[in-house]
């Protein structure tokens, strides 16, 4: 075990051997995690507790990567259901955090039942900036107004945001009812939450202490961007017709 851990050690691991890549090279890692989820689903199912597992495959940039892992997840689910003698529903989706994943979202949506935008990594890979050492120059960047705000705190609408918008449009073109959300520090930023509302995401996810801020920001965005009611004009009153005088007909 220690030798295996040592062989997988890498510095830094930001763009290297992680996410679903481990599951492709070592399928047992994906199977182990999927089995844990589905066995938990079996327990809750037997206790009549409502539960819908959502298995998210991270770091996908190519639909073939997702399909490889999706098949393994579904095979594991079938095995657990057969062992437990029950049936349960579940979803398999992906985290859109690589630019290629956003650009090919129409292909990925053919397999994924939901998208969660991982904006931390999507920002890193779109801007070519690592969060680990960005502080050394991002503060001067903001001071010189190259960026209006730190892009790791406030979503870069013109860059990262446009990739998200593209992924939303292309994903829904393939799968109209796809569930869309965001996962990352941006999920607790009011400006970023508003942008998520504008492009049609269904939910935001953030760290627990930022949930109240996210809820207020989502409510504010919904109110500010609600469609304005169309004023209806009252129907014009037709002028009253003067009754014509009746002719008296005398009988001789």
Tab-separated table of N, CA and C in Angstrom, residues 148-243:
chain	number	residue	atom	x	y	z
A	148	UNK	N	-10.724	43.505	-13.041
A	148	UNK	CA	-11.499	44.349	-12.122
A	148	UNK	C	-11.485	43.759	-10.710
A	149	UNK	N	-11.535	42.433	-10.628
A	149	UNK	CA	-11.517	41.721	-9.349
A	149	UNK	C	-10.639	40.485	-9.497
A	150	UNK	N	-10.258	39.905	-8.385
A	150	UNK	CA	-9.530	38.640	-8.403
A	150	UNK	C	-10.423	37.589	-9.066
A	151	UNK	N	-10.021	37.019	-10.214
A	151	UNK	CA	-10.884	36.062	-10.929
A	151	UNK	C	-11.137	34.770	-10.177
A	152	UNK	N	-10.397	34.528	-9.088
A	152	UNK	CA	-10.679	33.345	-8.277
A	152	UNK	C	-11.712	33.647	-7.190
A	153	UNK	N	-12.045	34.924	-7.025
A	153	UNK	CA	-13.070	35.320	-6.067
A	153	UNK	C	-14.362	35.724	-6.763
A	154	UNK	N	-14.226	36.433	-7.891
A	154	UNK	CA	-15.379	36.877	-8.671
A	154	UNK	C	-15.230	36.316	-10.083
A	155	UNK	N	-16.255	35.631	-10.558
A	155	UNK	CA	-16.193	34.957	-11.847
A	155	UNK	C	-15.859	35.914	-12.989
A	156	UNK	N	-14.922	35.502	-13.833
A	156	UNK	CA	-14.544	36.266	-15.026
A	156	UNK	C	-15.612	36.039	-16.100
A	157	UNK	N	-16.594	36.926	-16.139
A	157	UNK	CA	-17.740	36.731	-17.042
A	157	UNK	C	-17.341	36.735	-18.513
A	158	UNK	N	-16.374	37.578	-18.878
A	158	UNK	CA	-16.029	37.718	-20.296
A	158	UNK	C	-15.178	36.567	-20.828
A	159	UNK	N	-14.527	35.834	-19.944
A	159	UNK	CA	-13.695	34.716	-20.381
A	159	UNK	C	-14.287	33.386	-19.945
A	160	UNK	N	-14.121	33.075	-18.672
A	160	UNK	CA	-14.647	31.828	-18.118
A	160	UNK	C	-16.166	31.773	-18.283
A	161	UNK	N	-16.825	32.915	-18.073
A	161	UNK	CA	-18.276	32.966	-18.181
A	161	UNK	C	-18.794	32.605	-19.561
A	162	UNK	N	-18.049	33.011	-20.583
A	162	UNK	CA	-18.494	32.704	-21.947
A	162	UNK	C	-18.346	31.222	-22.269
A	163	UNK	N	-17.336	30.585	-21.687
A	163	UNK	CA	-17.216	29.132	-21.835
A	163	UNK	C	-18.392	28.437	-21.161
A	164	UNK	N	-18.794	28.948	-19.999
A	164	UNK	CA	-19.937	28.372	-19.295
A	164	UNK	C	-21.215	28.556	-20.106
A	165	UNK	N	-21.405	29.754	-20.647
A	165	UNK	CA	-22.596	30.024	-21.448
A	165	UNK	C	-22.656	29.079	-22.657
A	166	UNK	N	-21.507	28.890	-23.307
A	166	UNK	CA	-21.435	27.994	-24.455
A	166	UNK	C	-21.798	26.567	-24.055
A	167	UNK	N	-21.273	26.126	-22.918
A	167	UNK	CA	-21.548	24.763	-22.460
A	167	UNK	C	-23.027	24.583	-22.127
A	168	UNK	N	-23.637	25.599	-21.525
A	168	UNK	CA	-25.063	25.531	-21.201
A	168	UNK	C	-25.884	25.376	-22.475
A	169	UNK	N	-25.602	26.233	-23.456
A	169	UNK	CA	-26.367	26.211	-24.707
A	169	UNK	C	-26.181	24.897	-25.452
A	170	UNK	N	-24.935	24.433	-25.551
A	170	UNK	CA	-24.667	23.207	-26.295
A	170	UNK	C	-25.160	21.975	-25.542
A	171	UNK	N	-25.010	21.995	-24.223
A	171	UNK	CA	-25.492	20.859	-23.442
A	171	UNK	C	-26.996	20.711	-23.531
A	172	UNK	N	-27.715	21.817	-23.438
A	172	UNK	CA	-29.183	21.765	-23.507
A	172	UNK	C	-29.680	21.461	-24.913
A	173	UNK	N	-28.870	21.751	-25.912
A	173	UNK	CA	-29.268	21.401	-27.274
A	173	UNK	C	-29.329	19.884	-27.426
A	174	UNK	N	-28.394	19.193	-26.786
A	174	UNK	CA	-28.378	17.727	-26.832
A	174	UNK	C	-29.361	17.112	-25.853
A	175	UNK	N	-29.386	17.672	-24.631
A	175	UNK	CA	-30.247	17.120	-23.567
A	175	UNK	C	-31.010	18.287	-22.940
A	176	UNK	N	-32.185	18.611	-23.455
A	176	UNK	CA	-32.922	19.806	-23.013
A	176	UNK	C	-33.151	19.888	-21.506
A	177	UNK	N	-33.361	18.768	-20.851
A	177	UNK	CA	-33.674	18.801	-19.429
A	177	UNK	C	-32.477	18.609	-18.522
A	178	UNK	N	-31.271	18.790	-19.024
A	178	UNK	CA	-30.071	18.524	-18.225
A	178	UNK	C	-30.005	19.453	-17.017
A	179	UNK	N	-29.591	18.904	-15.890
A	179	UNK	CA	-29.452	19.671	-14.650
A	179	UNK	C	-28.087	20.356	-14.655
A	180	UNK	N	-28.070	21.661	-14.350
A	180	UNK	CA	-26.838	22.446	-14.444
A	180	UNK	C	-26.584	23.205	-13.147
A	181	UNK	N	-25.335	23.178	-12.699
A	181	UNK	CA	-24.995	23.906	-11.477
A	181	UNK	C	-23.551	24.339	-11.475
A	182	UNK	N	-23.129	24.906	-10.358
A	182	UNK	CA	-21.757	25.382	-10.210
A	182	UNK	C	-21.221	24.904	-8.870
A	183	UNK	N	-19.967	24.542	-8.841
A	183	UNK	CA	-19.314	24.084	-7.615
A	183	UNK	C	-17.972	24.798	-7.499
A	184	UNK	N	-17.797	25.549	-6.436
A	184	UNK	CA	-16.530	26.266	-6.268
A	184	UNK	C	-16.733	27.500	-5.425
A	185	UNK	N	-15.663	28.225	-5.170
A	185	UNK	CA	-15.739	29.434	-4.349
A	185	UNK	C	-16.647	30.485	-4.967
A	186	UNK	N	-16.760	30.476	-6.296
A	186	UNK	CA	-17.627	31.452	-6.952
A	186	UNK	C	-19.088	31.253	-6.571
A	187	UNK	N	-19.440	30.059	-6.111
A	187	UNK	CA	-20.814	29.789	-5.725
A	187	UNK	C	-21.288	30.596	-4.540
A	188	UNK	N	-20.368	31.234	-3.826
A	188	UNK	CA	-20.738	32.072	-2.684
A	188	UNK	C	-20.525	33.548	-2.939
A	189	UNK	N	-20.213	33.917	-4.169
A	189	UNK	CA	-20.010	35.324	-4.520
A	189	UNK	C	-21.262	35.886	-5.185
A	190	UNK	N	-21.835	36.981	-4.683
A	190	UNK	CA	-23.097	37.509	-5.223
A	190	UNK	C	-23.063	37.795	-6.719
A	191	UNK	N	-21.988	38.408	-7.218
A	191	UNK	CA	-21.910	38.722	-8.638
A	191	UNK	C	-21.878	37.451	-9.480
A	192	UNK	N	-21.138	36.462	-9.009
A	192	UNK	CA	-21.034	35.197	-9.739
A	192	UNK	C	-22.359	34.446	-9.718
A	193	UNK	N	-23.052	34.487	-8.577
A	193	UNK	CA	-24.356	33.826	-8.467
A	193	UNK	C	-25.347	34.469	-9.441
A	194	UNK	N	-25.289	35.785	-9.560
A	194	UNK	CA	-26.180	36.469	-10.503
A	194	UNK	C	-25.907	36.007	-11.934
A	195	UNK	N	-24.636	35.876	-12.286
A	195	UNK	CA	-24.300	35.420	-13.637
A	195	UNK	C	-24.824	33.998	-13.866
A	196	UNK	N	-24.706	33.153	-12.866
A	196	UNK	CA	-25.222	31.786	-12.988
A	196	UNK	C	-26.725	31.796	-13.251
A	197	UNK	N	-27.412	32.717	-12.595
A	197	UNK	CA	-28.861	32.855	-12.832
A	197	UNK	C	-29.128	33.304	-14.267
A	198	UNK	N	-28.335	34.243	-14.751
A	198	UNK	CA	-28.554	34.798	-16.087
A	198	UNK	C	-28.359	33.768	-17.194
A	199	UNK	N	-27.437	32.828	-16.995
A	199	UNK	CA	-27.203	31.830	-18.047
A	199	UNK	C	-28.047	30.574	-17.840
A	200	UNK	N	-28.877	30.571	-16.790
A	200	UNK	CA	-29.851	29.503	-16.639
A	200	UNK	C	-29.424	28.291	-15.831
A	201	UNK	N	-28.487	28.460	-14.879
A	201	UNK	CA	-28.128	27.321	-14.034
A	201	UNK	C	-29.236	27.042	-13.031
A	202	UNK	N	-29.301	25.787	-12.570
A	202	UNK	CA	-30.352	25.382	-11.640
A	202	UNK	C	-29.974	25.559	-10.176
A	203	UNK	N	-28.675	25.524	-9.869
A	203	UNK	CA	-28.262	25.613	-8.469
A	203	UNK	C	-26.815	26.080	-8.372
A	204	UNK	N	-26.431	26.526	-7.179
A	204	UNK	CA	-25.030	26.812	-6.891
A	204	UNK	C	-24.635	26.010	-5.656
A	205	UNK	N	-23.372	25.629	-5.598
A	205	UNK	CA	-22.841	24.890	-4.464
A	205	UNK	C	-21.619	25.639	-3.951
A	206	UNK	N	-21.499	25.762	-2.643
A	206	UNK	CA	-20.357	26.498	-2.080
A	206	UNK	C	-20.072	25.966	-0.680
A	207	UNK	N	-19.057	26.501	-0.047
A	207	UNK	CA	-18.708	26.074	1.304
A	207	UNK	C	-19.831	26.478	2.266
A	208	UNK	N	-20.039	25.716	3.339
A	208	UNK	CA	-21.195	25.932	4.225
A	208	UNK	C	-21.350	27.352	4.743
A	209	UNK	N	-20.256	27.998	5.139
A	209	UNK	CA	-20.389	29.315	5.745
A	209	UNK	C	-20.801	30.392	4.736
A	210	UNK	N	-20.768	30.056	3.434
A	210	UNK	CA	-21.180	31.027	2.414
A	210	UNK	C	-22.593	30.768	1.890
A	211	UNK	N	-23.242	29.732	2.419
A	211	UNK	CA	-24.592	29.396	1.949
A	211	UNK	C	-25.584	30.544	2.149
A	212	UNK	N	-25.620	31.219	3.327
A	212	UNK	CA	-26.569	32.335	3.475
A	212	UNK	C	-26.374	33.431	2.426
A	213	UNK	N	-25.119	33.741	2.118
A	213	UNK	CA	-24.836	34.757	1.103
A	213	UNK	C	-25.343	34.288	-0.261
A	214	UNK	N	-25.088	33.019	-0.568
A	214	UNK	CA	-25.516	32.470	-1.857
A	214	UNK	C	-27.034	32.492	-1.991
A	215	UNK	N	-27.738	32.159	-0.927
A	215	UNK	CA	-29.202	32.146	-0.974
A	215	UNK	C	-29.749	33.553	-1.210
A	216	UNK	N	-29.191	34.520	-0.502
A	216	UNK	CA	-29.642	35.909	-0.680
A	216	UNK	C	-29.314	36.405	-2.091
A	217	UNK	N	-28.115	36.062	-2.579
A	217	UNK	CA	-27.714	36.488	-3.925
A	217	UNK	C	-28.612	35.870	-4.988
A	218	UNK	N	-28.978	34.602	-4.804
A	218	UNK	CA	-29.851	33.936	-5.769
A	218	UNK	C	-31.237	34.580	-5.780
A	219	UNK	N	-31.749	34.893	-4.580
A	219	UNK	CA	-33.061	35.539	-4.498
A	219	UNK	C	-33.024	36.923	-5.141
A	220	UNK	N	-31.963	37.658	-4.871
A	220	UNK	CA	-31.829	39.008	-5.440
A	220	UNK	C	-31.749	38.947	-6.964
A	221	UNK	N	-30.967	37.992	-7.487
A	221	UNK	CA	-30.826	37.847	-8.939
A	221	UNK	C	-32.165	37.496	-9.579
A	222	UNK	N	-32.938	36.631	-8.920
A	222	UNK	CA	-34.238	36.237	-9.471
A	222	UNK	C	-35.194	37.418	-9.517
A	223	UNK	N	-35.152	38.255	-8.477
A	223	UNK	CA	-36.050	39.418	-8.427
A	223	UNK	C	-35.640	40.474	-9.444
A	224	UNK	N	-34.340	40.786	-9.487
A	224	UNK	CA	-33.867	41.842	-10.381
A	224	UNK	C	-34.023	41.480	-11.848
A	225	UNK	N	-33.939	40.194	-12.152
A	225	UNK	CA	-33.989	39.769	-13.553
A	225	UNK	C	-35.294	39.076	-13.917
A	226	UNK	N	-36.306	39.234	-13.064
A	226	UNK	CA	-37.613	38.652	-13.377
A	226	UNK	C	-38.222	39.384	-14.564
A	227	UNK	N	-38.867	38.672	-15.459
A	227	UNK	CA	-39.503	39.341	-16.606
A	227	UNK	C	-40.571	40.320	-16.135
A	228	UNK	N	-40.544	41.511	-16.694
A	228	UNK	CA	-41.520	42.528	-16.304
A	228	UNK	C	-42.870	42.203	-16.921
A	229	UNK	N	-43.934	42.346	-16.127
A	229	UNK	CA	-45.270	42.056	-16.678
A	229	UNK	C	-45.613	43.030	-17.798
A	230	UNK	N	-46.223	42.521	-18.825
A	230	UNK	CA	-46.616	43.354	-19.959
A	230	UNK	C	-47.917	44.065	-19.626
A	231	UNK	N	-47.866	45.392	-19.701
A	231	UNK	CA	-49.068	46.168	-19.393
A	231	UNK	C	-50.101	45.973	-20.497
A	232	UNK	N	-51.289	45.656	-20.093
A	232	UNK	CA	-52.352	45.457	-21.063
A	232	UNK	C	-53.225	46.707	-21.153
A	233	UNK	N	-53.481	47.129	-22.352
A	233	UNK	CA	-54.327	48.296	-22.543
A	233	UNK	C	-55.782	47.878	-22.419
A	234	UNK	N	-56.529	48.756	-21.756
A	234	UNK	CA	-57.957	48.491	-21.629
A	234	UNK	C	-58.598	48.619	-23.001
A	235	UNK	N	-59.508	47.737	-23.340
A	235	UNK	CA	-60.157	47.824	-24.653
A	235	UNK	C	-60.898	49.148	-24.806
A	236	UNK	N	-60.755	49.751	-25.973
A	236	UNK	CA	-61.408	51.038	-26.230
A	236	UNK	C	-62.915	50.867	-26.233
A	237	UNK	N	-63.571	51.791	-25.576
A	237	UNK	CA	-65.028	51.725	-25.519
A	237	UNK	C	-65.615	52.217	-26.841
A	238	UNK	N	-66.503	51.449	-27.381
A	238	UNK	CA	-67.146	51.855	-28.631
A	238	UNK	C	-68.210	52.909	-28.335
A	239	UNK	N	-68.305	53.924	-29.181
A	239	UNK	CA	-69.291	54.999	-28.933
A	239	UNK	C	-70.710	54.438	-28.957
A	240	UNK	N	-71.510	54.971	-28.050
A	240	UNK	CA	-72.895	54.507	-27.975
A	240	UNK	C	-73.658	54.949	-29.216
A	241	UNK	N	-74.391	54.038	-29.754
A	241	UNK	CA	-75.184	54.356	-30.939
A	241	UNK	C	-76.520	54.974	-30.522
A	242	UNK	N	-76.838	56.060	-31.208
A	242	UNK	CA	-78.121	56.720	-30.934
A	242	UNK	C	-79.224	55.912	-31.587
A	243	UNK	N	-80.187	55.491	-30.825
A	243	UNK	CA	-81.264	54.675	-31.425
A	243	UNK	C	-82.046	55.469	-32.459
